[in-house]
PDB file of C-alpha atoms in Angstrom:
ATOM      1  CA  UNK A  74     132.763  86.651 171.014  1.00 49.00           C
ATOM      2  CA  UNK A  75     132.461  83.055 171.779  1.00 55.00           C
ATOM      3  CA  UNK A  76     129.002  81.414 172.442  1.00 66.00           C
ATOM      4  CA  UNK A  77     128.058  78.355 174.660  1.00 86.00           C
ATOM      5  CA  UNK A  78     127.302  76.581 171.751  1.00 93.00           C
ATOM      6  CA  UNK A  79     129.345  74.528 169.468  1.00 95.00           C
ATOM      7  CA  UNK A  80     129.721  71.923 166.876  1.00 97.00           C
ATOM      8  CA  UNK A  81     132.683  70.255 165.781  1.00 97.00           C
ATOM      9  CA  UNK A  82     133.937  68.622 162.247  1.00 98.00           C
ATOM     10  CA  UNK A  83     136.308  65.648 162.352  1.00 98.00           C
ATOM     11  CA  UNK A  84     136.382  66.203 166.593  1.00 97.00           C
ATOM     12  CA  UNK A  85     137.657  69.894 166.350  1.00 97.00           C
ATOM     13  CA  UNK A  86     135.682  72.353 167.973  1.00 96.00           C
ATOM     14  CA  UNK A  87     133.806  75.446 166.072  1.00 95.00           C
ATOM     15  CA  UNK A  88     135.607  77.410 168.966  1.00 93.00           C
ATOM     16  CA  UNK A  89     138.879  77.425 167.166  1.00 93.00           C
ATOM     17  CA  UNK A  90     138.066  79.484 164.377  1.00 92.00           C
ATOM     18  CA  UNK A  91     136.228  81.811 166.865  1.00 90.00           C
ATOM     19  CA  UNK A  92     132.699  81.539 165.046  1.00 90.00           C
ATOM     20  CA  UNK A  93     129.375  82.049 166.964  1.00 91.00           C
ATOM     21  CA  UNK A  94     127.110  79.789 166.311  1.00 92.00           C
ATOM     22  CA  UNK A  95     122.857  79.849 167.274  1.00 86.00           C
ATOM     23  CA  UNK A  96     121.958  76.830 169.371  1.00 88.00           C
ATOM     24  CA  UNK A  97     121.871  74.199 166.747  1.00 87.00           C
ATOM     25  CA  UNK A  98     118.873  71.971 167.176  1.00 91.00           C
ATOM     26  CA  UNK A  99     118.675  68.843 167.361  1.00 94.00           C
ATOM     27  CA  UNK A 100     118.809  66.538 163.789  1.00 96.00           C
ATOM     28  CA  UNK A 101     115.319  65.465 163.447  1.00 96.00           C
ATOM     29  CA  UNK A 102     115.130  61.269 163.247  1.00 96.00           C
ATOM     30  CA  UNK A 103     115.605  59.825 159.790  1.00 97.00           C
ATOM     31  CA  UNK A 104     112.606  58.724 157.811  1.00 96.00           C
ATOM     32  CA  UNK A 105     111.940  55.564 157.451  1.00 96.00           C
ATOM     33  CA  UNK A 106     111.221  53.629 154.438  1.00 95.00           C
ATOM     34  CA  UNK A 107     107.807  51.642 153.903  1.00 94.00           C
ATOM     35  CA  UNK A 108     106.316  49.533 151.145  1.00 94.00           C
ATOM     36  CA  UNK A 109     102.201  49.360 149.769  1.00 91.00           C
ATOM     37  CA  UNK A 110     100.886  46.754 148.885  1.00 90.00           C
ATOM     38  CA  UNK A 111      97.933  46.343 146.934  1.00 87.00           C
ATOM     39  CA  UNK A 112      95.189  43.670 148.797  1.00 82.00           C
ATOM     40  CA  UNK A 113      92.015  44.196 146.334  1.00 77.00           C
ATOM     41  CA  UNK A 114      90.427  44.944 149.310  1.00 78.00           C
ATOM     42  CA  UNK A 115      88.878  48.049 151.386  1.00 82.00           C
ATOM     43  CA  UNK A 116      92.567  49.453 151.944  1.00 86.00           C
ATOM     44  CA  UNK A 117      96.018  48.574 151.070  1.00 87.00           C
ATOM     45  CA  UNK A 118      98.814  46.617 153.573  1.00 89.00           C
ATOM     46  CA  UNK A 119     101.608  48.981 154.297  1.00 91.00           C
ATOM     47  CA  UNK A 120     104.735  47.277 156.200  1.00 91.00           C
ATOM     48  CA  UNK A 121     107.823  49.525 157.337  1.00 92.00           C
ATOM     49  CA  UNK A 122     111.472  48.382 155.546  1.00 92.00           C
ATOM     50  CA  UNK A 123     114.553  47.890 156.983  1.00 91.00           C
ATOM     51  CA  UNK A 124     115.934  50.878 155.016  1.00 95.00           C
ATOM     52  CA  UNK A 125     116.846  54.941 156.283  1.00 97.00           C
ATOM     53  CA  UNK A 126     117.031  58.123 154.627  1.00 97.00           C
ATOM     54  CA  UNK A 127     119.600  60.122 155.544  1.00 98.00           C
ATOM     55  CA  UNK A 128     119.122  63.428 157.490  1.00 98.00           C
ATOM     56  CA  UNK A 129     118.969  66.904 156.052  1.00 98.00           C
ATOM     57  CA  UNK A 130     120.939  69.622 158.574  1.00 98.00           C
ATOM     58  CA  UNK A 131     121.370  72.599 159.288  1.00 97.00           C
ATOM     59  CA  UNK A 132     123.702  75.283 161.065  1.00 97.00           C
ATOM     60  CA  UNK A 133     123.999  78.953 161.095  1.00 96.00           C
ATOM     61  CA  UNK A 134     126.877  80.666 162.991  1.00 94.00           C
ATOM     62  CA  UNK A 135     128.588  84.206 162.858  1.00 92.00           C
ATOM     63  CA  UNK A 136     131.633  85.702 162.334  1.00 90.00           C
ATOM     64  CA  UNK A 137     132.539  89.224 163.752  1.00 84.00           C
ATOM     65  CA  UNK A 138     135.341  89.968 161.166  1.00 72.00           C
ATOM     66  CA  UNK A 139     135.427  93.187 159.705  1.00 66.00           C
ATOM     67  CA  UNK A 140     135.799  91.561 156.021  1.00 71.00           C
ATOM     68  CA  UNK A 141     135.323  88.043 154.530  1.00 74.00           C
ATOM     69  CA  UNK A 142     138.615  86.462 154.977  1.00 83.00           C
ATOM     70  CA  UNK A 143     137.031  83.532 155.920  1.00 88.00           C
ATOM     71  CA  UNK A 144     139.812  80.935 155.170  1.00 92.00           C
ATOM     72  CA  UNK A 145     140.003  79.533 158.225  1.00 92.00           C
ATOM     73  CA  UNK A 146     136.695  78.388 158.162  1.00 94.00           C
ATOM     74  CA  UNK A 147     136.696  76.468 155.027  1.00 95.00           C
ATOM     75  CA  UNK A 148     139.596  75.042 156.048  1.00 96.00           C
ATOM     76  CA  UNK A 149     138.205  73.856 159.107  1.00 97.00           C
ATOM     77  CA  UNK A 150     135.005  72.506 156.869  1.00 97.00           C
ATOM     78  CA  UNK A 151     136.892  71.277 154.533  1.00 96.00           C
ATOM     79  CA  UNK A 152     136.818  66.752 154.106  1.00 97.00           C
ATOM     80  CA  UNK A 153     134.466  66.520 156.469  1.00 98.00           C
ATOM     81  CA  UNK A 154     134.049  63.034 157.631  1.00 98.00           C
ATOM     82  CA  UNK A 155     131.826  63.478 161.703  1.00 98.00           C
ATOM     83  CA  UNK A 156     129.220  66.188 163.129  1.00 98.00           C
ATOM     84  CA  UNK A 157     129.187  66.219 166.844  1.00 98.00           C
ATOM     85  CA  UNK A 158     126.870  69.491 168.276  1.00 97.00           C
ATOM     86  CA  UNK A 159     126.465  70.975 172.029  1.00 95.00           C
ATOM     87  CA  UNK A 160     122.636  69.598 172.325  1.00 94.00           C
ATOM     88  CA  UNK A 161     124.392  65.716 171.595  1.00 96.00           C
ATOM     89  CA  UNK A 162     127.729  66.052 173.634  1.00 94.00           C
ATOM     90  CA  UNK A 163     127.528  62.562 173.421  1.00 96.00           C
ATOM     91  CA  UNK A 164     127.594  61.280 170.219  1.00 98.00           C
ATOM     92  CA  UNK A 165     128.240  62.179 166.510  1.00 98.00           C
ATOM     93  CA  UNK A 166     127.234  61.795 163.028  1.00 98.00           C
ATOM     94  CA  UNK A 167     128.857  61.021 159.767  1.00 98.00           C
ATOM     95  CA  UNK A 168     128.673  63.477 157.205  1.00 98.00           C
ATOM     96  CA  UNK A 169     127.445  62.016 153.654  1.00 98.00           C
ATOM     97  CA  UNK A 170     127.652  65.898 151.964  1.00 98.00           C
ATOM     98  CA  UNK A 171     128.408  69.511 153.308  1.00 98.00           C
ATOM     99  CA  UNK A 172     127.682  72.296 151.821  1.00 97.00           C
ATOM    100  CA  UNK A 173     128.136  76.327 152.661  1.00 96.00           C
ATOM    101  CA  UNK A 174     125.746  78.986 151.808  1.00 95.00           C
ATOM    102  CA  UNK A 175     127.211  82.433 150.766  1.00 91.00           C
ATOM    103  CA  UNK A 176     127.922  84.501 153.641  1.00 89.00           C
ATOM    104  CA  UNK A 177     125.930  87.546 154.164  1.00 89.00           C
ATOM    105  CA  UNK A 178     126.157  90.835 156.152  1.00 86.00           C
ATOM    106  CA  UNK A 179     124.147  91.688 158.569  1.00 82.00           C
ATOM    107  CA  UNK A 180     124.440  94.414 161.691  1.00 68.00           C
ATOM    108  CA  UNK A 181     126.214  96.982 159.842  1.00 69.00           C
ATOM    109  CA  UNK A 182     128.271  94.413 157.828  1.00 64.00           C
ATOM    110  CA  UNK A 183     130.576  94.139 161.380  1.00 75.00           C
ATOM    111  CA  UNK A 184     128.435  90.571 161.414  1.00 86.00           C
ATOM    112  CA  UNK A 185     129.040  87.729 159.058  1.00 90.00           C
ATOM    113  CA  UNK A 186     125.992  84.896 158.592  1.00 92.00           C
ATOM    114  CA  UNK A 187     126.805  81.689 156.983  1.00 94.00           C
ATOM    115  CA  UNK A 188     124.200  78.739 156.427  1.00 96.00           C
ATOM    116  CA  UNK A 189     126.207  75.337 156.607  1.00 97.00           C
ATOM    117  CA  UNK A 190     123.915  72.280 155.157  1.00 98.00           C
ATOM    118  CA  UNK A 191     124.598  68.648 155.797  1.00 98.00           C
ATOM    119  CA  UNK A 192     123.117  65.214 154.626  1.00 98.00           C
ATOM    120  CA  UNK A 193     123.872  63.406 157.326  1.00 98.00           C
ATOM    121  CA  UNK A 194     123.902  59.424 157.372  1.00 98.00           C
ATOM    122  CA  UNK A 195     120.951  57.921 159.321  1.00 98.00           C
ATOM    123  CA  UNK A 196     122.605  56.980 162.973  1.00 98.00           C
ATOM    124  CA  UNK A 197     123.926  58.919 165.789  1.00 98.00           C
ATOM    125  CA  UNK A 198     127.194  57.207 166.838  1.00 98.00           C
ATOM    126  CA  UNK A 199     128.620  57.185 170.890  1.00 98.00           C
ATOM    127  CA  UNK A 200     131.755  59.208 170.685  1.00 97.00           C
ATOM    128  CA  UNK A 201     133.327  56.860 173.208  1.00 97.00           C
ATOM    129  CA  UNK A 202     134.117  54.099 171.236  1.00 97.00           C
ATOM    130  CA  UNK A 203     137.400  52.231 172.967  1.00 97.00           C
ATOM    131  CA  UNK A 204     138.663  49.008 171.281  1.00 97.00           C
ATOM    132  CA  UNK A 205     138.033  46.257 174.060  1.00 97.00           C
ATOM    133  CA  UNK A 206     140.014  43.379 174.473  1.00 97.00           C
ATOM    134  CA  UNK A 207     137.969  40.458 174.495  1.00 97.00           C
ATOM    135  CA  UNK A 208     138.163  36.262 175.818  1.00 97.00           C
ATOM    136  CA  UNK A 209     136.715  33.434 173.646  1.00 98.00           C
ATOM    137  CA  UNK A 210     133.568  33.029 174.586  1.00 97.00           C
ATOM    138  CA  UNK A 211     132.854  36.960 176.172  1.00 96.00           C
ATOM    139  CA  UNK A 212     129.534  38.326 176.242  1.00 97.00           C
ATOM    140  CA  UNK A 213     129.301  41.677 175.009  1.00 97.00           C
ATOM    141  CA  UNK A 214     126.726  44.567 175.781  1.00 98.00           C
ATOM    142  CA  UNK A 215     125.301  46.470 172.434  1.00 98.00           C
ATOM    143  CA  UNK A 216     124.291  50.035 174.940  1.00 97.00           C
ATOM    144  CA  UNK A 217     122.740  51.453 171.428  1.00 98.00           C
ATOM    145  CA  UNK A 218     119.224  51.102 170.305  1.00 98.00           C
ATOM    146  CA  UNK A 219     119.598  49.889 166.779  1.00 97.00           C
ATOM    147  CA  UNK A 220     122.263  46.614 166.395  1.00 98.00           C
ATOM    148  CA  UNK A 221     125.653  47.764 165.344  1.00 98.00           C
ATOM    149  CA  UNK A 222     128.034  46.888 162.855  1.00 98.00           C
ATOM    150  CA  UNK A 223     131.258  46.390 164.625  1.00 98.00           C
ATOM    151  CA  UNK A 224     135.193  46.356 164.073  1.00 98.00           C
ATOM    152  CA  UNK A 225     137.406  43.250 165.156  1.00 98.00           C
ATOM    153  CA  UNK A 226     141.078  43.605 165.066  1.00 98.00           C
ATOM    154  CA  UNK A 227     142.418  40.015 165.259  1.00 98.00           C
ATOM    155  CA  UNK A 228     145.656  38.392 165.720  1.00 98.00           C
ATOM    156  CA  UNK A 229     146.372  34.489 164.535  1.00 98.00           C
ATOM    157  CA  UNK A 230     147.776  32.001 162.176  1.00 98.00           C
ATOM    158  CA  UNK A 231     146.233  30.082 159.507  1.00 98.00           C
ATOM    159  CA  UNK A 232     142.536  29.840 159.158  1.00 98.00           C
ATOM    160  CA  UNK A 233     140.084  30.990 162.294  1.00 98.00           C
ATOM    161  CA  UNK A 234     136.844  31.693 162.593  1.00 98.00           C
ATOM    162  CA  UNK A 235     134.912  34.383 164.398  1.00 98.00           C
ATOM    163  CA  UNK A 236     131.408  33.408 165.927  1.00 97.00           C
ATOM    164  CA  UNK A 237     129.170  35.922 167.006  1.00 97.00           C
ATOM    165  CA  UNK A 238     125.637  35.028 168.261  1.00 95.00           C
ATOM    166  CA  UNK A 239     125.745  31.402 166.498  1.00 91.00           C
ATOM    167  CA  UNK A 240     126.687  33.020 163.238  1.00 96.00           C
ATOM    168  CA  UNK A 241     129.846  32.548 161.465  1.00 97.00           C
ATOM    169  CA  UNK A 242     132.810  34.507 159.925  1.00 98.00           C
ATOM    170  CA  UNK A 243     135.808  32.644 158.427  1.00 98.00           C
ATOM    171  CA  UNK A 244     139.180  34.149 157.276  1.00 98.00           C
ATOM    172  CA  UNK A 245     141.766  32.114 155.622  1.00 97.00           C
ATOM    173  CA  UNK A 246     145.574  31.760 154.954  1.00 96.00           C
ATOM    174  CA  UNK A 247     146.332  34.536 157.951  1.00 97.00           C
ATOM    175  CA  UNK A 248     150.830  33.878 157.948  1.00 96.00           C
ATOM    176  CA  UNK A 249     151.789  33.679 161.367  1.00 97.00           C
ATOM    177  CA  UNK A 250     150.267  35.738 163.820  1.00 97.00           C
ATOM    178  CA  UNK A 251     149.382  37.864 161.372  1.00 98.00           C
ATOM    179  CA  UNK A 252     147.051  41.319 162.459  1.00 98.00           C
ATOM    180  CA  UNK A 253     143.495  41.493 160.264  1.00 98.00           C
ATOM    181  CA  UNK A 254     141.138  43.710 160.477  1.00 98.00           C
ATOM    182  CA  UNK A 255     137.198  42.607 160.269  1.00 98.00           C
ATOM    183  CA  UNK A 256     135.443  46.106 159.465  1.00 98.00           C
ATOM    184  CA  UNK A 257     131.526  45.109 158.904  1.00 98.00           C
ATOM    185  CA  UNK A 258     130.418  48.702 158.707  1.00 96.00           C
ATOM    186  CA  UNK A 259     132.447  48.409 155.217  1.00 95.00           C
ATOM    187  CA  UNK A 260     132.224  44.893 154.324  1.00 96.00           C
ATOM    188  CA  UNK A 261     136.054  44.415 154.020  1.00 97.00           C
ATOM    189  CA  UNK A 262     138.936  42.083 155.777  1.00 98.00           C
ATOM    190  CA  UNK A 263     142.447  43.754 155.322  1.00 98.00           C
ATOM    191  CA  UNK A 264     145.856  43.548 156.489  1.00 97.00           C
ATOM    192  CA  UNK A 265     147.506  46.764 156.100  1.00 95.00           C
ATOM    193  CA  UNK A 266     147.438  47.284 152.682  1.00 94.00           C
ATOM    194  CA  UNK A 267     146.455  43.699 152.076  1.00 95.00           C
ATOM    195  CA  UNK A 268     142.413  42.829 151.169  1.00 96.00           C
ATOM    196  CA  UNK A 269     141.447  39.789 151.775  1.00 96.00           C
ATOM    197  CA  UNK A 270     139.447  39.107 148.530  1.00 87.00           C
ATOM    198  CA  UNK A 271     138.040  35.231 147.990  1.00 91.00           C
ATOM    199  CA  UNK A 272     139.710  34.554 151.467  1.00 96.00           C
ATOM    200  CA  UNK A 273     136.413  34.969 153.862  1.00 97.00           C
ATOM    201  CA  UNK A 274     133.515  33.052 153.974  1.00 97.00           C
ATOM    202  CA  UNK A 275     129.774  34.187 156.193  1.00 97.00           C
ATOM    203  CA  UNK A 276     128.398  37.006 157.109  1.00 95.00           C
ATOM    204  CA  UNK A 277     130.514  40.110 158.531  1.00 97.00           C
ATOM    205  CA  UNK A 278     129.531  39.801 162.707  1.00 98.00           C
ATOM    206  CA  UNK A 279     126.705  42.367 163.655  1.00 98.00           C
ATOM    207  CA  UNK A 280     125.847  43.368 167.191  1.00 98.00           C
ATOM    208  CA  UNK A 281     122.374  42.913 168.343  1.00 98.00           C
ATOM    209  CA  UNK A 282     121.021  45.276 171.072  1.00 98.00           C
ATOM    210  CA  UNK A 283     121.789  44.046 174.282  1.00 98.00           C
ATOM    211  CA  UNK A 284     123.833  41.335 175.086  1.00 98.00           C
ATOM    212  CA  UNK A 285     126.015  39.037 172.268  1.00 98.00           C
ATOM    213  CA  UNK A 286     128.363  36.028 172.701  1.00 98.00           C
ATOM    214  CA  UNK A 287     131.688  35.943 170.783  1.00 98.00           C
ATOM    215  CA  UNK A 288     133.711  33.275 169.978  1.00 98.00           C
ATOM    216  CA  UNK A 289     136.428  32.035 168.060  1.00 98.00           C
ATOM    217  CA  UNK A 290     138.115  28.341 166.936  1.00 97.00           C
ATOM    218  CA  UNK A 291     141.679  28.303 165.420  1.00 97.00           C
ATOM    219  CA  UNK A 292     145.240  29.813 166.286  1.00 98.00           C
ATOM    220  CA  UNK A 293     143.808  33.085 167.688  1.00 98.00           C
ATOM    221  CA  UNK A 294     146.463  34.895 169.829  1.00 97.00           C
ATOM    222  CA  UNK A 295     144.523  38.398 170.451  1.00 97.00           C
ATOM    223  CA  UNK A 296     141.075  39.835 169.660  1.00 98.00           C
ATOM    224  CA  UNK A 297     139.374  43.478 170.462  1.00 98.00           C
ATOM    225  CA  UNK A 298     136.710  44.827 169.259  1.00 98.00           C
ATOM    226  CA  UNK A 299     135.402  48.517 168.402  1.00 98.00           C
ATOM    227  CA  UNK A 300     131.495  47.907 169.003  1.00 98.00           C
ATOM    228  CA  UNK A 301     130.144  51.354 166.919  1.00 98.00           C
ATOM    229  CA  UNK A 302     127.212  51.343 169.029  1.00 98.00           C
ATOM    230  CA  UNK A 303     124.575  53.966 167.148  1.00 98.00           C
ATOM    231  CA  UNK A 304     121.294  55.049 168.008  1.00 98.00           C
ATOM    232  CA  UNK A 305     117.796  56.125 166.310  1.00 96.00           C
TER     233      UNK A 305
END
């Protein structure tokens, strides 16, 4: 028995390990932080941070097994990095913890329940999310709602740097046309197996919402960029 619904770990659908699953609803936004402070006068100055929670989640599905070989499904839970669901075809969300509740009969025992519980980091993501080959000097859209924290894969000699909206990145001592990657969700510059440690200099590029202007000086022979646009 297959229902309309789905969800899918790591981009594989529920479908395949022929669960049915109740129409999941949608993750509820993630709470903001906020800070008091104390004014000695009638009431207190309260100012929202800069700073997310992440999301508690949940799912039930069913099985229709007649016992609880249910190997498949942990398998397909098991290291699970992204949660897309049918409600949010278009985007997903990365997966801090899972957890799975004991599974439990129900209708005659012919009817498995299982409770699966996430913590869910803060963002939704866009599931299309194409590396884009970009000129010095592009303007690039941000579609999200909250600025992104993007992923340049460059290609150059020697020392460049990467400008994006008047701020600066530097990498140094690239050998010739050597391939780096700029990952500012994680805060690292590698080369295959390479980091970059005490070889860049700035702040790792961010993408406002809306337009942003990237540029570049140095012996840059290719540059394209994964924006991971994310939304409230």
């Amino acid at each position: 028995m297959r229902s309309k619904d789905w969800f899918k770990i790591n981009g594989i659908s529920s479908y395949t390990v022929e669960i049915y699953v109740d129409t999941p609803s949608v993750p509820p936004m993630a709470q903001q932080y906020y800070t008091t402070y104390q004014t000695n006068f009638d009431e207190n100055s309260t100012y929202s941070d800069n700073i997310f929670d992440d999301i508690t989640y949940s799912i039930t599905f069913y099985t229709f097994y007649k016992d609880f070989d249910n190997t498949d499904i942990y398998s397909f839970l098991a290291d699970a990095q992204t949660l897309e669901i049918s409600r949010l075809p278009r985007y997903y969300y990365k997966i801090r913890q899972l957890s799975l509740d004991n599974p439990e009969n129900v209708f005659r025992g012919e009817k498995i329940r299982y409770k699966l519980n996430f913590r869910l980091a803060p963002f939704r993501y866009f599931t299309e999310n194409p590396a884009i080959s970009v000129l010095n000097g592009s303007v690039i859209s941000n579609n999200g709602t909250r600025y992104s924290k993007p992923t340049l894969r460059i290609v150059g000699t020697g020392d460049i740097s990467v400008n994006v909206n008047d701020l600066t990145f530097e990498v140094k001592g690239l050998s010739e046309n050597q391939e780096i990657i700029i990952d500012s969700s994680k805060f690292i510059t590698y080369s295959g197996n390479e980091l970059f440690h005490n070889r860049t200099t700035g702040k790792y590029p961010l993408l406002a919402v809306g337009e942003n202007v990237i540029s570049w000086s140095g012996n840059v022979k290719n540059v394209e960029i994964s924006k991971n646009e994310r939304c409230y």
